PDB file of N, CA and C in Angstrom:
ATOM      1  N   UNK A   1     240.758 -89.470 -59.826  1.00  0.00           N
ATOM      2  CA  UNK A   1     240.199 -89.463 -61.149  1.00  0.00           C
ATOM      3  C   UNK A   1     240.098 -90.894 -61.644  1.00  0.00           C
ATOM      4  N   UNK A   2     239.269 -91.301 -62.110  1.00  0.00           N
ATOM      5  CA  UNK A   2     238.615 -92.409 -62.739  1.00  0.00           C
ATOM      6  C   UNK A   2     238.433 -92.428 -64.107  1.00  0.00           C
ATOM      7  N   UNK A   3     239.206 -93.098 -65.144  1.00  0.00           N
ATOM      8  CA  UNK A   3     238.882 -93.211 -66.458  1.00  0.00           C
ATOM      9  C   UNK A   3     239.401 -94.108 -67.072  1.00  0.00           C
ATOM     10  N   UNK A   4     238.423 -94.735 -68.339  1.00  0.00           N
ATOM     11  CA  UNK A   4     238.594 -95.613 -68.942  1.00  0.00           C
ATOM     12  C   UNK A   4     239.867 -95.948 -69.628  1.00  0.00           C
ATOM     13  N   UNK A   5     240.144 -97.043 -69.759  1.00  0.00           N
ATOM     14  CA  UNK A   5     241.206 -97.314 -70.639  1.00  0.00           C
ATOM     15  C   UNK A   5     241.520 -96.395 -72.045  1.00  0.00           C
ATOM     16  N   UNK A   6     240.467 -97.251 -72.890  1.00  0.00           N
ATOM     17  CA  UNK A   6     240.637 -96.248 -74.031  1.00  0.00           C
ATOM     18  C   UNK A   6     240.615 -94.912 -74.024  1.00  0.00           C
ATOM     19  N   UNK A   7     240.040 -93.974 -72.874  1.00  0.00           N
ATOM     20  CA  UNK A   7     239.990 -92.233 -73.113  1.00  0.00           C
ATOM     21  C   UNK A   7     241.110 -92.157 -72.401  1.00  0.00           C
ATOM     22  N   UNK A   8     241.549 -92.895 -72.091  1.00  0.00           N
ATOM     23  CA  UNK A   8     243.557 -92.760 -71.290  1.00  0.00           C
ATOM     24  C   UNK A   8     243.792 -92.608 -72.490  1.00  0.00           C
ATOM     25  N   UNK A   9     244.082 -93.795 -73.271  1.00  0.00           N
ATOM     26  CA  UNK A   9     245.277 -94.115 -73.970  1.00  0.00           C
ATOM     27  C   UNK A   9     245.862 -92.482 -75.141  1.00  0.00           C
ATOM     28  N   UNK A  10     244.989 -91.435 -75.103  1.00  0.00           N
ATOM     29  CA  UNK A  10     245.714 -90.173 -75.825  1.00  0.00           C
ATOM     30  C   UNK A  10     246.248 -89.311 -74.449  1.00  0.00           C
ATOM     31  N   UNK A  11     246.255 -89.718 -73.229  1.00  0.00           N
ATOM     32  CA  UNK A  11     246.345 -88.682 -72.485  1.00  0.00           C
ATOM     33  C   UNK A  11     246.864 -89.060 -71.622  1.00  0.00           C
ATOM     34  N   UNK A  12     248.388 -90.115 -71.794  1.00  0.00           N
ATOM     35  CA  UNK A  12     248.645 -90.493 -70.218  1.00  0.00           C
ATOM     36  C   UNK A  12     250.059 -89.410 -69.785  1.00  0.00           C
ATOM     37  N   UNK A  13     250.555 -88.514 -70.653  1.00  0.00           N
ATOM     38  CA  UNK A  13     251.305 -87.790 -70.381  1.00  0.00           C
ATOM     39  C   UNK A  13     250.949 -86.986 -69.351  1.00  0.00           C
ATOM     40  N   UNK A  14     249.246 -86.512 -69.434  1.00  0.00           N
ATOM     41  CA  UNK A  14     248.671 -85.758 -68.608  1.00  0.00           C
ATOM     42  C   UNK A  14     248.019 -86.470 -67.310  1.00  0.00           C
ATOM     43  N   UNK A  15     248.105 -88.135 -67.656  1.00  0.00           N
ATOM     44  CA  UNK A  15     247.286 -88.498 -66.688  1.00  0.00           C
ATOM     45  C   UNK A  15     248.911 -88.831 -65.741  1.00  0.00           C
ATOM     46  N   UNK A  16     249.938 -88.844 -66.343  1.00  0.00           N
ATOM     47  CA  UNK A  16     251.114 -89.055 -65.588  1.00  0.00           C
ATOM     48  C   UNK A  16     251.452 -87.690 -64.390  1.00  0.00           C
ATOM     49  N   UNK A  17     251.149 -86.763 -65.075  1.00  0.00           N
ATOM     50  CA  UNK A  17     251.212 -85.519 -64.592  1.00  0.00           C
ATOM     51  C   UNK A  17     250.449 -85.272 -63.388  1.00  0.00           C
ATOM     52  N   UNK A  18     249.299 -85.364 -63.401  1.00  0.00           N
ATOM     53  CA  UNK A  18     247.828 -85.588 -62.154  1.00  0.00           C
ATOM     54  C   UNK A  18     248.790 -86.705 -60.991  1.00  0.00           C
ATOM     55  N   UNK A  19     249.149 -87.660 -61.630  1.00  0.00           N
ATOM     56  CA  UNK A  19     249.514 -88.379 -60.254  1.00  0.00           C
ATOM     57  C   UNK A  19     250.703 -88.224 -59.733  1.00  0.00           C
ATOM     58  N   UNK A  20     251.662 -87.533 -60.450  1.00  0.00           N
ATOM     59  CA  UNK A  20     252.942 -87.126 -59.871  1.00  0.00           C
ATOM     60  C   UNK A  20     252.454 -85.749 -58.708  1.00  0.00           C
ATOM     61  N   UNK A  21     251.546 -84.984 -59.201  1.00  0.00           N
ATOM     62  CA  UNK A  21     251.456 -84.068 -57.961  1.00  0.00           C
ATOM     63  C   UNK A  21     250.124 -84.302 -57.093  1.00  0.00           C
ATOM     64  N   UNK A  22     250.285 -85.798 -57.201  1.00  0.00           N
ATOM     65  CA  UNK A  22     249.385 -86.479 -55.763  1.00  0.00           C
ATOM     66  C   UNK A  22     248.067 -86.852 -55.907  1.00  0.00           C
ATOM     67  N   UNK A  23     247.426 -86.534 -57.226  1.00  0.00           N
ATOM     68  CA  UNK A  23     246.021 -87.140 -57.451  1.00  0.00           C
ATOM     69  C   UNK A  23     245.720 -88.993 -58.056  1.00  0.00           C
ATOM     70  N   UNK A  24     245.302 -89.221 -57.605  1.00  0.00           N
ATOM     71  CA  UNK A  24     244.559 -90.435 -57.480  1.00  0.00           C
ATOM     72  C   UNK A  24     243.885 -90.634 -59.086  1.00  0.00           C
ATOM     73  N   UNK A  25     244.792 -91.974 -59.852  1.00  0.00           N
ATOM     74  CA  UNK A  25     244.668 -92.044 -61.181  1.00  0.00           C
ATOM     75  C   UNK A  25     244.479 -93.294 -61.571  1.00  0.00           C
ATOM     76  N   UNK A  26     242.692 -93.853 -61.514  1.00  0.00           N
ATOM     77  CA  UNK A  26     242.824 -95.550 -61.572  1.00  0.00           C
ATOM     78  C   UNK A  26     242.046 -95.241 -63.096  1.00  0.00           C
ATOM     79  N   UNK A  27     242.522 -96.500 -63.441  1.00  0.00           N
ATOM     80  CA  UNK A  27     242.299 -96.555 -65.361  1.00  0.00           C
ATOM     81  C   UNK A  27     241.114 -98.017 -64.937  1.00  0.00           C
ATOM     82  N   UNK A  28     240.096 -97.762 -65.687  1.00  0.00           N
ATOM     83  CA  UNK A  28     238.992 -98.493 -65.353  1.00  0.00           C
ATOM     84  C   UNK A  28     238.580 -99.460 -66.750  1.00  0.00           C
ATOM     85  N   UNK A  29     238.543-100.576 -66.994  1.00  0.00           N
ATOM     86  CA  UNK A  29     238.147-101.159 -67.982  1.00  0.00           C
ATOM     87  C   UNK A  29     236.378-101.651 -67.680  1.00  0.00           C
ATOM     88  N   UNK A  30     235.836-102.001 -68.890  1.00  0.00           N
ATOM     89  CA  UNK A  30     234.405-102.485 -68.700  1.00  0.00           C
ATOM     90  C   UNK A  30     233.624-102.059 -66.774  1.00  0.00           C
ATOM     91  N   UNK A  31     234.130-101.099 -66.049  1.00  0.00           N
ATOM     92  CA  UNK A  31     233.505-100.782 -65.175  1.00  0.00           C
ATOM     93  C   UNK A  31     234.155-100.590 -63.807  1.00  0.00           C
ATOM     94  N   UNK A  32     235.528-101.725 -64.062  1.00  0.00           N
ATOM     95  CA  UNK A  32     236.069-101.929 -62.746  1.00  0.00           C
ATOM     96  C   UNK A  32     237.523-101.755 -62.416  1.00  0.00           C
ATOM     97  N   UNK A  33     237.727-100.950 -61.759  1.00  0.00           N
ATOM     98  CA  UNK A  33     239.499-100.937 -61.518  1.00  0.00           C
ATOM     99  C   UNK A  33     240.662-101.665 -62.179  1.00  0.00           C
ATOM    100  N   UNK A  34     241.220-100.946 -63.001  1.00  0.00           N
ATOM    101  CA  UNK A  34     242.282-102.220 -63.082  1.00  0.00           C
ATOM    102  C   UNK A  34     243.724-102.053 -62.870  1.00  0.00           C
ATOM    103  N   UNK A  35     244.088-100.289 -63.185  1.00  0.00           N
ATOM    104  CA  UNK A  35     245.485-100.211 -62.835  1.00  0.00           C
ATOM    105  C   UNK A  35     245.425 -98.808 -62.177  1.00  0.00           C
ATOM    106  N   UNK A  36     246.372 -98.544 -61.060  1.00  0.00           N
ATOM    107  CA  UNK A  36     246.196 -97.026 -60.531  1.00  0.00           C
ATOM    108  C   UNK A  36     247.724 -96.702 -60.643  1.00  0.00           C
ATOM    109  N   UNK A  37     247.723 -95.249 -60.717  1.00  0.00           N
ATOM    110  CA  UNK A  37     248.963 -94.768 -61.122  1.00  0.00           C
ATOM    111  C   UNK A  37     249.308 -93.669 -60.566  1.00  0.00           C
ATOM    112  N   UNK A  38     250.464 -93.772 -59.990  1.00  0.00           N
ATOM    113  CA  UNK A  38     250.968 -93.635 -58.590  1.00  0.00           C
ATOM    114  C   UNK A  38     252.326 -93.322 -58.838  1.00  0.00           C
ATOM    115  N   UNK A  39     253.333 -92.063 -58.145  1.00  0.00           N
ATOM    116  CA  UNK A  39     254.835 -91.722 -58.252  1.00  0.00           C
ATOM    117  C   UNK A  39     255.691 -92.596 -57.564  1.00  0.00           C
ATOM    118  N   UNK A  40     256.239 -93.687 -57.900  1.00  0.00           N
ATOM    119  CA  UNK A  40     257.213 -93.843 -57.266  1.00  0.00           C
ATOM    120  C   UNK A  40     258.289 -93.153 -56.232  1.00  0.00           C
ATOM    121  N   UNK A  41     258.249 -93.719 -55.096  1.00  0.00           N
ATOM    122  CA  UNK A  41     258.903 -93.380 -53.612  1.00  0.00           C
ATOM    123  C   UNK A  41     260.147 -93.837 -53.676  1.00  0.00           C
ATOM    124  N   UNK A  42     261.047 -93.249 -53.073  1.00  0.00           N
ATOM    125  CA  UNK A  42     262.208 -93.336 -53.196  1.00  0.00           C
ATOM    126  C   UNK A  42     262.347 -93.740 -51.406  1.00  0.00           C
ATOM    127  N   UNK A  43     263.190 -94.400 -51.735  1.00  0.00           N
ATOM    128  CA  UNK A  43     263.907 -94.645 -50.349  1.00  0.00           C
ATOM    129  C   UNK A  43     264.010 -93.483 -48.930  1.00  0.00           C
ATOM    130  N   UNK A  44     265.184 -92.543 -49.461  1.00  0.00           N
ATOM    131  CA  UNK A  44     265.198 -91.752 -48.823  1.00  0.00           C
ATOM    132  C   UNK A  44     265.965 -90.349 -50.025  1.00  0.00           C
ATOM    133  N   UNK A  45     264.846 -89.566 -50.077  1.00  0.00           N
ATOM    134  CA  UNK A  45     265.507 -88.853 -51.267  1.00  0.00           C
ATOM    135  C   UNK A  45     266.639 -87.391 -50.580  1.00  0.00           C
ATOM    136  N   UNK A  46     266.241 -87.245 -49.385  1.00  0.00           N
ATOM    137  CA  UNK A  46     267.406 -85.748 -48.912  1.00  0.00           C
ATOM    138  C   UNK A  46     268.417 -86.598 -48.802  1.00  0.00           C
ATOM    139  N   UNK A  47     269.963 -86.574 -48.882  1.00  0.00           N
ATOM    140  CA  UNK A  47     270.849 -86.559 -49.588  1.00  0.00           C
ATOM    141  C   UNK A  47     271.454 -86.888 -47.807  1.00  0.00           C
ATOM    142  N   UNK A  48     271.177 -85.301 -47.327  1.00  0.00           N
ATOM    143  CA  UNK A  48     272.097 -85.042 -45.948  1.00  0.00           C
ATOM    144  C   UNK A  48     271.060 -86.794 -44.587  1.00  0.00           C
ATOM    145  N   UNK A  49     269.781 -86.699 -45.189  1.00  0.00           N
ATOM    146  CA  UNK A  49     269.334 -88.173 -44.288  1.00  0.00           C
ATOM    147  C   UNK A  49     269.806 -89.571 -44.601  1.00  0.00           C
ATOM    148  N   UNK A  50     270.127 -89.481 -45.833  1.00  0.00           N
ATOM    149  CA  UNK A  50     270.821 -90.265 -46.737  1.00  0.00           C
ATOM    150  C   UNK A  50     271.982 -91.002 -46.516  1.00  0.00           C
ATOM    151  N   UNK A  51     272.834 -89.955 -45.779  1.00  0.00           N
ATOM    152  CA  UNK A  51     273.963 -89.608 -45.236  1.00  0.00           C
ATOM    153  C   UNK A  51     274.109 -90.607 -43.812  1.00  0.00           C
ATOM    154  N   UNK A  52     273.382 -89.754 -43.326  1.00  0.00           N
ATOM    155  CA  UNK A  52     273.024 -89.974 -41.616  1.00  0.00           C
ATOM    156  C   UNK A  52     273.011 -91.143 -41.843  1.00  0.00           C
ATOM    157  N   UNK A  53     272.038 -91.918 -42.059  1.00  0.00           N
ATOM    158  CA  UNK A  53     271.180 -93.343 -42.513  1.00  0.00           C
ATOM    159  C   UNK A  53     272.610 -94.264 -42.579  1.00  0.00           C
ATOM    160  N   UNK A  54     273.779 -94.162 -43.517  1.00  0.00           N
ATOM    161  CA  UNK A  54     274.323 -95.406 -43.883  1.00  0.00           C
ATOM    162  C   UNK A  54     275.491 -94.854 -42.659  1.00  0.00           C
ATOM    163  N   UNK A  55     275.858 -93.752 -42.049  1.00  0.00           N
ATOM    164  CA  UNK A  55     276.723 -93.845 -40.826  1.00  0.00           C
ATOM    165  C   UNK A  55     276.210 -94.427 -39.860  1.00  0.00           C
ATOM    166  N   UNK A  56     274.678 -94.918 -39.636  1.00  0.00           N
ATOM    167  CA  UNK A  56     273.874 -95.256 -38.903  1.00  0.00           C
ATOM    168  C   UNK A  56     274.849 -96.777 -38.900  1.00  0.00           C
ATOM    169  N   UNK A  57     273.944 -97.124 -39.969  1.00  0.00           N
ATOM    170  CA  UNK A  57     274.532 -98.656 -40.229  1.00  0.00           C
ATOM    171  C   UNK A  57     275.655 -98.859 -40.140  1.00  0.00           C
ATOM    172  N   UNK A  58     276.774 -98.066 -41.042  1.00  0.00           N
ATOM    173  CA  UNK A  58     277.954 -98.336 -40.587  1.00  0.00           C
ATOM    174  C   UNK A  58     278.327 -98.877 -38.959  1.00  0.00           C
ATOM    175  N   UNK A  59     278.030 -97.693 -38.371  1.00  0.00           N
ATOM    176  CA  UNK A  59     278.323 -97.664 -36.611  1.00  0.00           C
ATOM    177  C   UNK A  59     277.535 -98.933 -35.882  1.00  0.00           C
ATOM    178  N   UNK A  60     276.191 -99.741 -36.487  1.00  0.00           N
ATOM    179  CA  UNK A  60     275.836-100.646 -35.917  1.00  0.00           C
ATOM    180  C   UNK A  60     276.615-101.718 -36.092  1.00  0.00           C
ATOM    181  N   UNK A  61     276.751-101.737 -37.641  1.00  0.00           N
ATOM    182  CA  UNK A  61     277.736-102.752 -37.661  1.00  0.00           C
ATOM    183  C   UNK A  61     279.056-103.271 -37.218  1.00  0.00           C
ATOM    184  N   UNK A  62     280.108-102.079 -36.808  1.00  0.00           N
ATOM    185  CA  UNK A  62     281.147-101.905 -36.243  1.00  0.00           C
ATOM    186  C   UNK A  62     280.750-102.348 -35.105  1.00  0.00           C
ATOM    187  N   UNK A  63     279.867-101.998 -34.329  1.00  0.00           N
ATOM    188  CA  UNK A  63     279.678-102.213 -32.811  1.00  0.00           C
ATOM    189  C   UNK A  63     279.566-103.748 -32.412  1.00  0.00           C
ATOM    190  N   UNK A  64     278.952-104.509 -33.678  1.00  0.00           N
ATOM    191  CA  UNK A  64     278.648-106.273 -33.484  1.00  0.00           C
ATOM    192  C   UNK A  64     279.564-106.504 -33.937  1.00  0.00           C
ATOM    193  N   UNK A  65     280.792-106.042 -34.513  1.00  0.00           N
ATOM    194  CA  UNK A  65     281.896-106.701 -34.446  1.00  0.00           C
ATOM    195  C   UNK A  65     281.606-108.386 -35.619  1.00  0.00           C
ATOM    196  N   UNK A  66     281.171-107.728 -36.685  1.00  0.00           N
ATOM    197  CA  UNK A  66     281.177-108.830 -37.731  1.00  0.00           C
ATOM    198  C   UNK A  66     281.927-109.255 -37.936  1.00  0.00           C
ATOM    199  N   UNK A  67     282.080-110.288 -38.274  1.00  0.00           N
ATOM    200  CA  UNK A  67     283.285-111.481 -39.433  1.00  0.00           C
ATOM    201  C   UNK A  67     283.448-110.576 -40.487  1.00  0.00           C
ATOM    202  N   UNK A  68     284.565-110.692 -40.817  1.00  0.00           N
ATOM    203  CA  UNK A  68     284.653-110.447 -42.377  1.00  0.00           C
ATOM    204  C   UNK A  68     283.707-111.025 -43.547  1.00  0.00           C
ATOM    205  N   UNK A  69     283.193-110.521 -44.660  1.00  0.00           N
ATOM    206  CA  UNK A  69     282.624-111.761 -45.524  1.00  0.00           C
ATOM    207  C   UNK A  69     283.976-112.486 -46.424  1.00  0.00           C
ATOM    208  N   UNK A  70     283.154-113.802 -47.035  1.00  0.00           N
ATOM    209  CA  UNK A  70     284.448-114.122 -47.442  1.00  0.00           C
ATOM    210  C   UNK A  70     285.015-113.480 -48.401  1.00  0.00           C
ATOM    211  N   UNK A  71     286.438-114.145 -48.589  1.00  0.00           N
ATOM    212  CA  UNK A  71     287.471-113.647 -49.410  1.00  0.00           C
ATOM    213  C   UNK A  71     287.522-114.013 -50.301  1.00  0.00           C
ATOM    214  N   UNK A  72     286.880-113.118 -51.805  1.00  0.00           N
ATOM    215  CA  UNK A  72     286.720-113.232 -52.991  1.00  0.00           C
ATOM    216  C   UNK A  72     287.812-113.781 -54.053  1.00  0.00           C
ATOM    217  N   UNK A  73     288.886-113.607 -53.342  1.00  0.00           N
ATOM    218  CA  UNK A  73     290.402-113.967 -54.355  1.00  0.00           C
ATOM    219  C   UNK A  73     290.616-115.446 -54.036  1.00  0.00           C
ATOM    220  N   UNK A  74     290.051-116.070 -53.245  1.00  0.00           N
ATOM    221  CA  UNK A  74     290.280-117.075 -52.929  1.00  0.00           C
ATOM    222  C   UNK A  74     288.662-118.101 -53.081  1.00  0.00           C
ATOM    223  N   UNK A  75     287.670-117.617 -53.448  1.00  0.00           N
ATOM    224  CA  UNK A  75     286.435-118.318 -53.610  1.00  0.00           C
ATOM    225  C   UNK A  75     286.261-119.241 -54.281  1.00  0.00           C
ATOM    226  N   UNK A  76     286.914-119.115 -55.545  1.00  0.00           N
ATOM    227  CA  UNK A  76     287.312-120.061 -56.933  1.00  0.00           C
ATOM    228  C   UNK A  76     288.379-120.885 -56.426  1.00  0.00           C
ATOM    229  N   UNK A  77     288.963-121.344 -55.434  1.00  0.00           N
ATOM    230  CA  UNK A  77     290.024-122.551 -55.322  1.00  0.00           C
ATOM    231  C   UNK A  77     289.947-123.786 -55.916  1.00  0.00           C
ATOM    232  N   UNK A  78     288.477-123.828 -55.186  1.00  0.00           N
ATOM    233  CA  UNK A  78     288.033-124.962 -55.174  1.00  0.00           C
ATOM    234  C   UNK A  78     288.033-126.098 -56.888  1.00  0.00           C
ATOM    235  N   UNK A  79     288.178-124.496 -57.676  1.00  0.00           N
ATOM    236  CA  UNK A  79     288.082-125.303 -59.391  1.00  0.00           C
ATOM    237  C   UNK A  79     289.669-125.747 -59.574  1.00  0.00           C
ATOM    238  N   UNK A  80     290.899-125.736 -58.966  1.00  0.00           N
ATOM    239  CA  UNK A  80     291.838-125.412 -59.655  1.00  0.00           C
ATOM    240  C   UNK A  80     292.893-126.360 -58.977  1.00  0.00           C
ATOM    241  N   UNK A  81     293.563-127.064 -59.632  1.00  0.00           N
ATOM    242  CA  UNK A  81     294.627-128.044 -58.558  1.00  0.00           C
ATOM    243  C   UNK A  81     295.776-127.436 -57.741  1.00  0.00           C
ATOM    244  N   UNK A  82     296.678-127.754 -57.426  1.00  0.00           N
ATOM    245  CA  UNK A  82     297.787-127.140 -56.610  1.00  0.00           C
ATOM    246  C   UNK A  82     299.358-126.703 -57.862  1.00  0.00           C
ATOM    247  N   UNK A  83     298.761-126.567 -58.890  1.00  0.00           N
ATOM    248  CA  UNK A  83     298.984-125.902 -60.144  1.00  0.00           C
ATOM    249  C   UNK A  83     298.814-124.644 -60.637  1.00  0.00           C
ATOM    250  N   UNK A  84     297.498-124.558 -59.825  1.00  0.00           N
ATOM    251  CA  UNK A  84     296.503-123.590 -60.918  1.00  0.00           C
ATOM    252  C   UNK A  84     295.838-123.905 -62.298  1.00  0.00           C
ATOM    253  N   UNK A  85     296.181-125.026 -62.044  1.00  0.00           N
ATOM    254  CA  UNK A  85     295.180-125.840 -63.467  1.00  0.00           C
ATOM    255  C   UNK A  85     293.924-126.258 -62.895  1.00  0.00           C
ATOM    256  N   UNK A  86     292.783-126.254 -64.180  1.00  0.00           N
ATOM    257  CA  UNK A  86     291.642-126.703 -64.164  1.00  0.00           C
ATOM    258  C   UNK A  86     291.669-127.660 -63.688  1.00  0.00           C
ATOM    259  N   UNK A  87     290.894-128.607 -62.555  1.00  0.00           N
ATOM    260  CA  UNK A  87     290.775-130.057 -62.460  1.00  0.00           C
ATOM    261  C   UNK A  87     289.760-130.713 -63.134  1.00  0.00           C
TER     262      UNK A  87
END
């Protein structure tokens, strides 16, 4: 569907509606395309693939045997003398 800006602007509840169940919704100014409107995609929305997916990663990562990242309790040293005062 193809329509102008202004005959949008009372009807984008409905024109929101058209493109959530898959129709094709470009808003046309003086003649020519300017914005199309489209449902946002989700990553991976089933829950149980979702699942799968980060044991995936988990298990790759275990297998390369990463470094630790660094150690957050200790990142800030660098501000502080052998006190614990500001330097």
């Amino acid at each position: 569907m193809r329509i102008s800006i202004a005959d949008a602007e009372g009807q984008l509840t409905e024109l929101i509606r058209l493109a959530r169940k898959g129709e094709e919704v470009v808003l046309m100014e003086e003649g020519q395309p300017v914005i199309r409107l489209e449902p946002v995609q989700t990553f991976i929305a089933d829950p149980a693939e979702r699942d799968a997916f980060i044991r995936k990663l988990q298990e790759d990562v275990r297998r390369k045997n990463l470094p630790p990242g660094p150690d957050a309790a200790r990142s800030q040293d660098f501000l502080y003398d052998e006190f614990g005062l500001p330097k």
